[in-house]
Coordinates of C-alpha atoms and ligand atoms in Angstrom, one line a residue:
X374 CA 28.7 -34.9 -29.9
X375 CA 28.8 -38.1 -27.9
X376 CA 25.6 -40.1 -28.0
X377 CA 24.9 -42.8 -25.5
X378 CA 24.6 -46.4 -26.4
X379 CA 21.3 -48.1 -26.3
X380 CA 21.8 -49.9 -22.9
X381 CA 19.8 -47.2 -21.1
X382 CA 16.1 -47.3 -21.6
X383 CA 15.2 -45.0 -18.7
X384 CA 15.8 -46.6 -15.3
X385 CA 18.1 -49.1 -13.7
X386 CA 16.2 -51.3 -11.3
X387 CA 17.2 -54.6 -9.6
X388 CA 20.5 -54.8 -11.5
X389 CA 19.1 -54.3 -15.0
X390 CA 18.1 -51.6 -17.4
X391 CA 14.4 -51.0 -17.2
X392 CA 12.2 -49.2 -19.7
X393 CA 9.7 -47.2 -17.8
X394 CA 6.1 -47.2 -18.6
X395 CA 5.8 -43.4 -18.8
X396 CA 6.2 -40.9 -21.6
X397 CA 9.2 -40.8 -24.0
X398 CA 11.9 -38.3 -22.9
X399 CA 14.8 -36.7 -24.7
X400 CA 18.0 -35.7 -23.0
X401 CA 19.1 -32.6 -24.8
X402 CA 22.7 -31.2 -25.1
X403 CA 22.3 -27.5 -24.1
X404 CA 25.4 -26.5 -26.1
X405 CA 23.7 -27.2 -29.5
X406 CA 20.2 -28.5 -28.7
X407 CA 21.0 -32.0 -30.1
X408 CA 19.4 -35.1 -28.7
X409 CA 21.9 -37.1 -26.5
X410 CA 19.6 -39.9 -25.6
X411 CA 15.9 -40.9 -25.8
X412 CA 14.5 -42.6 -22.7
X413 CA 11.2 -43.6 -21.2
X414 CA 10.2 -42.0 -18.0
X415 CA 9.2 -43.9 -14.9
X416 CA 5.7 -44.0 -13.7
X417 CA 4.7 -44.2 -10.0
X418 CA 4.2 -48.0 -10.5
X419 CA 7.8 -48.2 -11.9
X420 CA 9.0 -46.3 -8.8
X421 CA 7.2 -48.8 -6.6
X422 CA 8.9 -51.6 -8.4
X423 CA 12.3 -50.0 -7.7
X424 CA 11.4 -49.4 -4.0
X425 CA 10.3 -53.1 -3.7
X426 CA 13.6 -54.2 -5.2
X427 CA 15.6 -52.0 -2.8
X428 CA 13.5 -53.3 0.1
X429 CA 14.2 -57.0 -0.9
X430 CA 17.9 -56.2 -1.3
X431 CA 18.0 -54.5 2.1
X432 CA 17.3 -57.8 3.9
X433 CA 20.8 -59.1 2.9
X434 CA 22.8 -56.0 2.2
X435 CA 22.1 -54.6 5.7
X436 CA 23.7 -57.7 7.1
X437 CA 26.9 -57.4 5.1
X438 CA 30.0 -56.5 7.1
X439 CA 31.7 -53.1 6.5
X440 CA 34.8 -54.8 4.9
X441 CA 32.5 -56.3 2.2
X442 CA 30.9 -53.0 1.4
X443 CA 34.3 -51.3 1.4
X444 CA 35.7 -53.8 -1.1
X445 CA 32.9 -53.2 -3.5
X446 CA 33.3 -49.5 -3.2
X447 CA 37.0 -49.8 -3.9
X448 CA 36.2 -51.9 -7.0
X449 CA 33.7 -49.2 -8.1
X450 CA 36.4 -46.5 -7.8
X451 CA 38.7 -48.5 -10.1
X452 CA 35.8 -49.0 -12.6
X453 CA 35.1 -45.3 -12.6
X454 CA 38.8 -44.6 -13.2
X455 CA 38.8 -46.9 -16.2
X456 CA 35.6 -45.2 -17.6
X457 CA 36.6 -41.7 -16.6
X458 CA 36.7 -40.3 -20.1
X459 CA 33.4 -41.8 -21.0
X460 CA 31.9 -40.1 -17.9
X461 CA 33.5 -36.8 -19.0
X462 CA 31.8 -37.1 -22.5
X463 CA 28.4 -38.0 -21.2
X464 CA 28.4 -35.5 -18.3
X465 CA 29.4 -32.7 -20.7
X466 CA 26.9 -33.8 -23.3
X467 CA 23.9 -33.7 -20.9
X468 CA 24.8 -30.5 -19.1
X469 CA 27.0 -28.4 -21.5
X470 CA 29.8 -28.3 -19.0
X471 CA 33.2 -27.7 -20.5
X472 CA 35.3 -30.9 -20.8
X473 CA 38.0 -29.1 -18.7
X474 CA 35.5 -28.8 -15.8
X475 CA 34.4 -32.4 -16.1
X476 CA 38.0 -33.7 -16.3
X477 CA 39.4 -31.6 -13.5
X478 CA 36.5 -31.4 -11.1
X479 CA 33.3 -33.4 -11.6
X480 CA 34.8 -36.8 -12.5
X481 CA 37.9 -36.9 -10.3
X482 CA 35.9 -35.4 -7.4
X483 CA 33.4 -38.2 -7.8
X484 CA 36.0 -40.9 -7.9
X485 CA 37.7 -39.4 -4.8
X486 CA 34.3 -39.5 -3.1
X487 CA 34.0 -43.2 -3.8
X488 CA 37.5 -43.9 -2.5
X489 CA 36.7 -41.9 0.6
X490 CA 33.5 -43.8 1.4
X491 CA 35.3 -47.1 0.7
X492 CA 37.6 -46.1 3.6
X493 CA 35.1 -44.7 6.1
X494 CA 32.6 -47.6 5.5
X495 CA 34.9 -49.4 8.0
X496 CA 34.8 -46.7 10.6
X497 CA 31.9 -46.6 13.1
X498 CA 32.5 -44.4 16.1
X499 CA 30.4 -44.0 19.2
X500 CA 30.1 -43.9 23.0
X501 CA 31.9 -46.4 25.2
X502 CA 29.9 -49.4 26.3
X503 CA 29.6 -49.1 30.1
X504 CA 27.4 -49.4 33.1
X505 CA 25.7 -46.0 33.4
X506 CA 23.3 -47.6 35.9
X507 CA 24.6 -50.3 38.2
X508 CA 24.4 -53.8 36.8
X509 CA 23.1 -52.8 33.3
X510 CA 25.6 -52.6 30.5
X511 CA 24.7 -50.1 27.9
X512 CA 26.0 -50.1 24.4
X513 CA 25.1 -48.4 21.1
X514 CA 24.3 -50.3 17.9
X515 CA 24.6 -48.2 14.8
X516 CA 22.4 -49.6 12.1
X517 CA 21.4 -48.9 8.5
X518 CA 17.9 -47.3 8.2
X519 CA 16.4 -49.1 5.3
X520 CA 15.5 -48.0 1.8
X521 CA 16.6 -44.4 1.1
X522 CA 14.6 -42.4 -1.4
X523 CA 16.9 -39.8 -2.9
X524 CA 16.3 -36.9 -5.4
X525 CA 19.0 -35.0 -7.1
X526 CA 19.4 -31.8 -9.2
X527 CA 20.9 -31.2 -12.6
X528 CA 23.9 -28.9 -11.8
X529 CA 26.4 -31.6 -10.9
X530 CA 24.6 -34.8 -11.9
X531 CA 27.3 -37.3 -11.1
X532 CA 28.6 -35.6 -8.0
X533 CA 25.1 -35.2 -6.6
X534 CA 24.4 -38.8 -7.3
X535 CA 27.6 -39.7 -5.4
X536 CA 26.8 -37.6 -2.4
X537 CA 23.4 -39.4 -2.1
X538 CA 24.4 -43.0 -3.0
X539 CA 27.7 -43.4 -1.3
X540 CA 27.0 -42.7 2.3
X541 CA 23.7 -44.6 2.0
X542 CA 25.2 -47.8 0.7
X543 CA 28.4 -47.6 2.7
X544 CA 26.3 -47.6 5.8
X545 CA 24.3 -50.7 4.7
X546 CA 21.2 -49.1 3.3
X547 CA 19.8 -49.6 -0.2
X548 CA 18.7 -46.7 -2.4
X549 CA 16.4 -45.5 -5.1
X550 CA 17.8 -42.4 -6.7
X551 CA 15.8 -40.1 -8.9
X552 CA 18.2 -37.8 -10.8
X553 CA 16.9 -34.7 -12.5
X554 CA 15.1 -35.7 -15.7
X555 CA 17.3 -33.2 -17.6
X556 CA 20.5 -35.0 -16.7
X557 CA 19.9 -38.7 -15.7
X558 CA 22.7 -40.3 -17.8
X559 CA 25.7 -40.4 -15.5
X560 CA 23.6 -41.5 -12.6
X561 CA 22.4 -44.4 -14.8
X562 CA 26.1 -45.2 -15.7
X563 CA 26.9 -45.2 -12.0
X564 CA 24.1 -47.7 -11.2
X565 CA 25.2 -49.8 -14.1
X566 CA 28.8 -49.8 -12.8
X567 CA 27.6 -50.7 -9.3
X568 CA 26.1 -53.8 -10.8
X569 CA 29.2 -54.5 -13.0
X570 CA 31.5 -54.5 -10.0
X571 CA 29.3 -56.8 -8.0
X572 CA 26.9 -54.8 -5.9
X573 CA 23.9 -57.2 -5.4
X574 CA 20.8 -56.4 -7.5
X575 CA 18.5 -53.9 -5.9
X576 CA 21.2 -52.1 -3.7
X577 CA 21.5 -49.2 -6.1
X578 CA 18.5 -48.3 -8.3
X579 CA 18.0 -45.2 -10.5
X580 CA 14.6 -44.1 -11.8
X581 CA 14.4 -41.4 -14.4
X582 CA 11.1 -39.5 -14.0
X583 CA 9.5 -36.2 -13.5
X584 CA 9.5 -34.5 -10.0
X585 CA 5.7 -34.3 -9.5
X586 CA 5.1 -37.9 -10.7
X587 CA 8.1 -40.1 -9.9
X588 CA 9.6 -37.8 -7.3
X589 CA 6.5 -37.6 -5.2
X590 CA 5.8 -41.3 -5.6
X591 CA 9.3 -42.0 -4.3
X592 CA 9.1 -39.7 -1.3
X593 CA 5.6 -41.0 -0.4
X594 CA 6.3 -44.7 -0.7
X595 CA 5.7 -46.4 2.6
X596 CA 8.8 -48.6 2.3
X597 CA 11.1 -45.6 2.0
X598 CA 12.5 -45.0 5.4
X599 CA 14.5 -41.8 4.7
X600 CA 14.3 -39.1 2.1
X601 CA 17.4 -37.3 1.0
X602 CA 16.9 -34.4 -1.3
X603 CA 19.1 -31.9 -3.1
X604 CA 17.5 -29.2 -5.0
X605 CA 15.6 -25.9 -4.7
X606 CA 14.2 -24.6 -1.5
X607 CA 10.7 -24.5 -3.0
X608 CA 10.7 -28.2 -4.0
X609 CA 12.5 -29.1 -0.7
X610 CA 9.5 -27.7 1.2
X611 CA 7.2 -30.0 -0.8
X612 CA 9.4 -33.0 -0.3
X613 CA 9.5 -32.3 3.5
X614 CA 5.7 -32.1 3.7
X615 CA 5.3 -35.4 2.0
X616 CA 8.0 -37.1 4.1
X617 CA 6.5 -35.6 7.3
X618 CA 3.2 -37.3 6.5
X619 CA 5.0 -40.7 6.5
X620 CA 7.2 -39.7 9.5
X621 CA 10.4 -40.3 7.5
X622 CA 13.8 -39.1 8.3
X623 CA 14.6 -36.1 6.0
X624 CA 17.9 -34.7 4.8
X625 CA 17.7 -31.5 2.7
X626 CA 20.4 -29.8 0.8
X627 CA 18.7 -26.7 -0.7
X628 CA 19.4 -23.5 -2.5
X629 CA 22.1 -20.9 -1.7
X630 CA 22.9 -17.3 -2.2
X631 CA 26.5 -17.1 -1.1
X632 CA 27.9 -13.8 0.0
X633 CA 31.4 -12.8 -0.8
X634 CA 32.7 -10.1 1.7
X635 CA 35.7 -8.1 0.8
X636 CA 36.9 -6.2 3.9
X637 CA 39.0 -3.0 3.7
X638 CA 42.3 -4.8 4.4
X639 CA 41.8 -7.6 1.8
X640 CA 44.3 -8.5 -0.9
X641 CA 42.3 -6.9 -3.7
X642 CA 43.8 -8.8 -6.6
X643 CA 43.1 -12.1 -4.8
X644 CA 39.5 -11.0 -4.1
X645 CA 39.0 -10.1 -7.8
X646 CA 40.3 -13.4 -9.0
X647 CA 38.3 -15.3 -6.4
X648 CA 35.1 -13.5 -7.3
X649 CA 35.4 -14.3 -11.0
X650 CA 36.2 -18.0 -10.4
X651 CA 33.7 -18.3 -7.5
X652 CA 30.8 -16.8 -9.4
X653 CA 31.4 -18.4 -12.8
X654 CA 32.2 -22.0 -12.0
X655 CA 29.8 -24.3 -13.8
X656 CA 28.3 -21.1 -15.4
X657 CA 27.2 -20.0 -12.0
X658 CA 24.9 -23.0 -11.6
X659 CA 26.5 -23.9 -8.3
X660 CA 24.6 -23.7 -5.0
X661 CA 27.6 -22.2 -3.3
X662 CA 28.6 -19.9 -6.1
X663 CA 29.5 -16.3 -5.1
X664 CA 26.5 -14.3 -6.1
X665 CA 26.5 -11.2 -3.8
X666 CA 29.8 -9.4 -3.4
X667 CA 29.9 -6.9 -0.5
X668 CA 33.0 -4.8 -0.9
X669 CA 34.2 -2.2 1.5
X670 CA 33.6 1.3 0.1
X671 CA 37.4 2.1 0.0
X672 CA 37.9 -0.8 -2.5
X673 CA 34.5 -0.8 -4.3
X674 CA 35.4 1.0 -7.5
X675 CA 38.7 -0.9 -8.0
X676 CA 37.0 -4.2 -7.3
X677 CA 34.2 -3.5 -9.9
X678 CA 36.8 -2.4 -12.5
X679 CA 38.9 -5.5 -11.9
X680 CA 36.0 -8.0 -12.1
X681 CA 34.6 -6.2 -15.1
X682 CA 37.9 -6.6 -17.0
X683 CA 38.2 -10.3 -16.2
X684 CA 34.5 -11.0 -17.0
X685 CA 35.0 -9.5 -20.4
X686 CA 37.9 -11.9 -21.1
X687 CA 36.0 -15.1 -20.2
X688 CA 35.5 -17.3 -23.2
X689 CA 31.9 -18.6 -23.4
X690 CA 31.6 -21.3 -25.9
X691 CA 31.8 -24.9 -27.1
X692 CA 32.3 -27.2 -24.1
X693 CA 34.7 -29.4 -26.1
X694 CA 37.3 -26.7 -26.7
X695 CA 40.2 -26.2 -24.4
X696 CA 39.9 -22.4 -24.9
X697 CA 36.4 -22.5 -23.4
X698 CA 36.0 -21.1 -19.9
X699 CA 32.3 -21.5 -19.4
X700 CA 29.7 -23.5 -21.4
X701 CA 26.0 -22.9 -21.7
X702 CA 23.4 -23.1 -19.0
X703 CA 21.6 -26.4 -18.6
X704 CA 18.6 -25.5 -20.8
X705 CA 17.0 -22.7 -22.8
X706 CA 14.5 -22.3 -20.0
X707 CA 17.2 -21.8 -17.4
X708 CA 18.9 -19.2 -19.6
X709 CA 15.7 -17.3 -20.0
X710 CA 15.1 -17.5 -16.3
X711 CA 18.5 -16.0 -15.6
X712 CA 18.0 -13.3 -18.1
X713 CA 14.7 -12.4 -16.5
X714 CA 16.5 -11.6 -13.2
X715 CA 18.9 -9.3 -15.1
X716 CA 16.2 -7.6 -17.1
X717 CA 14.0 -6.9 -14.0
X718 CA 17.1 -5.5 -12.1
X719 CA 17.9 -3.3 -15.1
X720 CA 14.4 -2.0 -15.2
X721 CA 14.6 -1.2 -11.5
X722 CA 17.7 1.0 -12.2
X723 CA 20.7 -1.4 -11.8
X724 CA 23.8 -0.7 -13.8
X725 CA 24.9 -3.7 -16.0
X726 CA 28.7 -3.3 -16.5
X727 CA 29.3 -6.3 -18.7
X728 CA 27.1 -9.2 -20.1
X729 CA 23.3 -9.2 -19.7
X730 CA 22.9 -9.1 -23.5
X731 CA 19.9 -10.6 -25.2
X732 CA 20.3 -14.4 -24.9
X733 CA 19.6 -14.8 -28.6
X734 CA 23.2 -13.6 -29.3
X735 CA 25.4 -16.7 -29.5
X736 CA 29.1 -17.0 -28.9
X737 CA 31.0 -17.2 -32.2
X738 CA 30.6 -20.4 -34.0
X739 CA 28.1 -22.0 -31.7
X740 CA 24.5 -22.3 -32.8
X741 CA 21.4 -23.3 -30.9
X742 CA 22.8 -23.3 -27.4
X743 CA 21.6 -22.0 -24.0
X744 CA 24.6 -19.6 -23.6
X745 CA 24.6 -16.6 -21.3
X746 CA 27.6 -14.3 -20.8
X747 CA 29.2 -13.4 -17.4
X748 CA 27.2 -10.5 -16.1
X749 CA 28.1 -7.9 -13.5
X750 CA 25.7 -5.5 -11.9
X751 CA 25.9 -2.7 -9.4
X752 CA 23.4 -0.1 -8.2
X753 CA 21.1 -2.8 -6.7
X754 CA 19.3 -2.7 -3.4
X755 CA 19.8 -5.2 -0.6
X756 CA 16.1 -6.2 -0.8
X757 CA 15.8 -6.6 -4.6
X758 CA 15.1 -10.1 -5.8
X759 CA 18.5 -10.2 -7.6
X760 CA 20.2 -9.9 -4.2
X761 CA 17.7 -12.1 -2.3
X762 CA 16.9 -14.9 -4.6
X763 CA 18.9 -17.7 -6.2
X764 CA 19.7 -16.9 -9.9
X765 CA 21.8 -20.0 -10.8
X766 CA 23.6 -18.3 -13.7
X767 CA 26.8 -16.4 -14.3
X768 CA 25.6 -13.2 -12.6
X769 CA 27.4 -11.3 -9.9
X770 CA 26.0 -8.3 -8.1
X771 CA 28.3 -6.0 -6.1
X772 CA 27.2 -3.8 -3.2
X773 CA 29.2 -1.5 -0.9
X774 CA 29.5 -1.4 2.9
X775 CA 31.4 0.8 5.3
X776 CA 32.0 -1.1 8.6
X777 CA 32.7 -4.7 9.6
X778 CA 29.4 -4.9 11.3
X779 CA 27.5 -3.7 8.2
X780 CA 29.4 -6.2 5.9
X781 CA 28.5 -9.1 8.2
X782 CA 24.9 -8.0 8.6
X783 CA 24.3 -7.7 4.9
X784 CA 25.9 -11.1 4.3
X785 CA 23.5 -12.7 6.7
X786 CA 20.4 -10.9 5.3
X787 CA 18.8 -13.5 3.1
X788 CA 16.8 -16.6 3.9
X789 CA 19.7 -18.8 2.9
X790 CA 22.7 -20.1 4.8
X791 CA 24.7 -22.5 2.7
X792 CA 28.1 -20.9 2.1
X793 CA 30.0 -17.7 2.3
X794 CA 33.5 -16.3 2.0
X795 CA 35.3 -13.5 3.8
X796 CA 38.4 -11.7 2.3
X797 CA 40.7 -10.2 4.9
X798 CA 44.3 -10.3 6.1
X799 CA 43.3 -9.6 9.7
X800 CA 43.2 -12.6 12.1
X801 CA 40.6 -10.8 14.2
X802 CA 38.2 -10.0 11.2
X803 CA 38.7 -13.6 10.0
X804 CA 37.7 -15.0 13.4
X805 CA 34.7 -12.7 13.6
X806 CA 33.6 -13.7 10.1
X807 CA 33.9 -17.4 11.1
X808 CA 31.8 -16.9 14.2
X809 CA 29.2 -14.5 12.9
X810 CA 28.4 -15.7 9.3
X811 CA 25.3 -17.9 9.3
X812 CA 26.3 -20.5 6.7
X813 CA 27.3 -24.1 6.7
X814 CA 30.6 -23.4 5.0
X815 CA 32.8 -20.3 5.6
X816 CA 35.8 -19.8 3.4
X817 CA 38.5 -17.3 4.3
X818 CA 40.4 -15.9 1.3
X819 CA 39.0 -18.4 -1.1
X820 CA 35.5 -19.5 -2.4
X821 CA 34.4 -22.9 -3.7
X822 CA 36.8 -25.6 -2.7
X823 CA 35.2 -28.7 -1.3
X824 CA 36.7 -32.0 -0.1
X825 CA 35.4 -35.5 0.6
X826 CA 36.5 -35.3 4.2
X827 CA 34.6 -32.2 5.2
X828 CA 30.8 -31.7 5.5
X829 CA 28.7 -29.8 3.0
X830 CA 25.3 -28.5 4.0
X831 CA 23.4 -25.5 5.0
X832 CA 21.3 -23.7 7.6
X833 CA 17.9 -22.0 7.4
X834 CA 16.4 -21.9 3.9
X835 CA 19.4 -23.9 2.6
X836 CA 18.2 -27.0 4.5
X837 CA 19.8 -29.3 7.0
X838 CA 21.9 -32.4 6.9
X839 CA 25.4 -32.9 5.7
X840 CA 26.8 -34.4 2.5
X841 CA 30.3 -36.0 2.4
X842 CA 32.5 -36.6 5.5
X843 CA 31.8 -38.9 8.4
X844 CA 28.8 -36.7 9.3
X845 CA 26.9 -37.8 6.2
X846 CA 27.7 -41.5 7.0
X847 CA 26.2 -40.9 10.4
X848 CA 23.0 -39.4 8.9
X849 CA 22.4 -42.6 7.0
X850 CA 22.4 -44.7 10.2
X851 CA 20.1 -45.0 13.1
X852 CA 21.2 -45.4 16.7
X853 CA 19.9 -48.1 19.0
X854 CA 20.5 -48.3 22.7
X855 CA 21.0 -51.9 23.9
X856 CA 20.8 -52.3 27.8
X857 CA 21.9 -55.7 29.1
X858 CA 21.4 -57.0 32.7
X859 CA 24.8 -58.3 33.9
X860 CA 23.6 -60.0 37.1
X861 CA 21.2 -62.8 36.0
X862 CA 19.2 -62.0 39.1
X863 CA 15.4 -62.6 39.2
X864 CA 14.7 -59.7 41.6
X865 CA 16.4 -56.5 40.4
X866 CA 16.9 -53.7 42.8
X867 CA 14.7 -51.3 40.9
X868 CA 11.7 -53.7 41.0
X869 CA 11.2 -52.2 44.5
X870 CA 9.2 -49.4 42.7
X871 CA 6.5 -52.0 42.0
X872 CA 6.9 -54.5 44.8
X873 CA 8.3 -52.3 47.6
X874 CA 9.9 -55.0 49.8
X875 CA 7.2 -57.5 49.2
X876 CA 8.8 -59.5 46.4
X877 CA 6.6 -62.5 45.7
X878 CA 8.5 -65.8 46.1
X879 CA 9.5 -67.1 42.7
Ligands
LIG811 P1 14.7 -28.6 -8.4 O1 14.3 -28.4 -7.0 O2 13.8 -28.0 -9.4 O3 14.7 -30.1 -8.7 C1 15.5 -31.0 -7.9 C2 15.0 -32.4 -8.1 O4 13.7 -32.4 -7.5 C3 14.8 -32.9 -9.6 O5 15.2 -34.2 -9.6 C4 13.3 -32.7 -9.8 O6 12.8 -33.6 -10.8 C5 12.8 -33.0 -8.4 N1 11.4 -32.5 -8.2 C6 10.8 -31.5 -8.7 N2 9.5 -31.3 -8.2 C7 9.4 -32.4 -7.3 C8 8.3 -32.8 -6.5 N3 7.1 -32.1 -6.4 N4 8.5 -33.8 -5.7 C9 9.7 -34.5 -5.7 N5 10.7 -34.2 -6.5 C10 10.6 -33.1 -7.3 O7 16.2 -28.1 -8.5 P2 17.1 -28.1 -9.8 O8 16.6 -26.9 -10.6 O9 17.2 -29.4 -10.4 O10 18.5 -27.8 -9.2 C11 18.9 -26.5 -8.8 C12 18.7 -26.3 -7.3 O11 19.4 -27.3 -6.5 C13 19.2 -25.0 -6.8 O12 18.3 -24.4 -5.9 C14 20.5 -25.4 -6.1 O13 20.9 -24.5 -5.1 C15 20.1 -26.7 -5.5 N6 21.4 -27.4 -5.1 C16 21.7 -27.5 -3.8 C17 22.9 -28.1 -3.4 C18 23.3 -28.2 -2.0 O14 24.1 -29.0 -1.6 N7 22.7 -27.5 -1.1 C19 23.7 -28.7 -4.4 C20 23.3 -28.7 -5.7 C21 22.1 -28.0 -6.1

């Protein structure tokens, strides 16, 4: 397995590697439990140093022109292309993702994000400057906000870092990012590469630390002007409470429980393939993964048979092998958590068609990993936890429905609203699904694809705020109204409200 060189001590602050003053921390490869890197965690004082560095850097970075920021982002994209294979190795080692997923999705997707933000850094749209009131010309200044405190999860470590860092710095902010402590390495490589290509010291800082210590210190720091968080709904609530106390702008990308609705007229084969790919991507550790399939009763039995057959053929194994379809979960703890959901559903009477075996059974030839097989359940109730709560593993539940209204109502019946898909060949059903599904992304006849140009973000328990697209760039700016008197007169018309007609002589 790839081991990281010794440049990383724990954090990257003010343009240099920085050994934190906290506890030692091992980054573990969940495919074989080997140690990938040993770091030192950041303490709240270390986080404060990072925020101060970002605050200092903001004074000059916020005055750079968009073309300057864009040129550095273009240079960063080229640097990432040169190091792409190294990113693949490290991303896979810290997460257990198959090389294939890293090579075809995580790393190219991240590079595309950088190129995209290099482009839109030079695009600031807004209202026309005009005289809304006589003799006063109004215009809008779009300004960076300040130091952004960002916290990211472990499921797509590099992509999540990109979604936080890129719009922030493209808009002229500086940032302190706390990646998940399980998977900090590619975020550290990103910060290192930002320094390498010429971003000034302090513009991009990464602190590796625990959520309760480093995360809360970051969110609460008075110099942090905006908090952007991606992670679970539970932690998101805590982050929002802390940010509210400091009256900070908040951006929350939280959990999901995406429905996958197969209407009676759907192309069944396409839906079966879509459900397998959409539920198993990244071993199901995807906030938009298909987790609840609602299938019209006329197709239900054939859908279950089809998914069952394909699930049984999925190769769970060594992330380095081309023959591997899905790797392990991110940790033994996550594997046990996922298995707990399956066991509780089984004890409530669910039917487990495939998978759901004791997690101590390992795929052939792989020892010590956090593997879990694709698992398909039916016979579950809409209000069971396995249907309502985020599992974050390769587990799909299938429930029947018998009318369009019922399918849409069941799909909307969780606290989440991140993503959903509808499978139909009818224009009318497709339009109804687009209108009535309560989710930030609605796919029709597909499930999962994302693109840099379009926003990603949820409603309700899935949070608010958008990642990627021009919408995210806007979120990392503040709007200032500037109103300028165009007359040069001493006595303005509206001063009558104070002086009536008795203007004193100047
Ligand atoms: P998590 O909420 O446990 O942790 C996320 C981050 O928060 C980590 O960096 C963690 O260290 C930090 N953290 C934990 N406690 C904290 C605290 N008290 N204060 C501040 N920070 C704290 O989530 P996870 O298990 O790392 O990731 C999985 C979750 O992320 C899932 O719920 C998934 O849906 C969500 N997610 C959402 C999106 C999206 O775009 N909506 C994308 C990816 C992942």
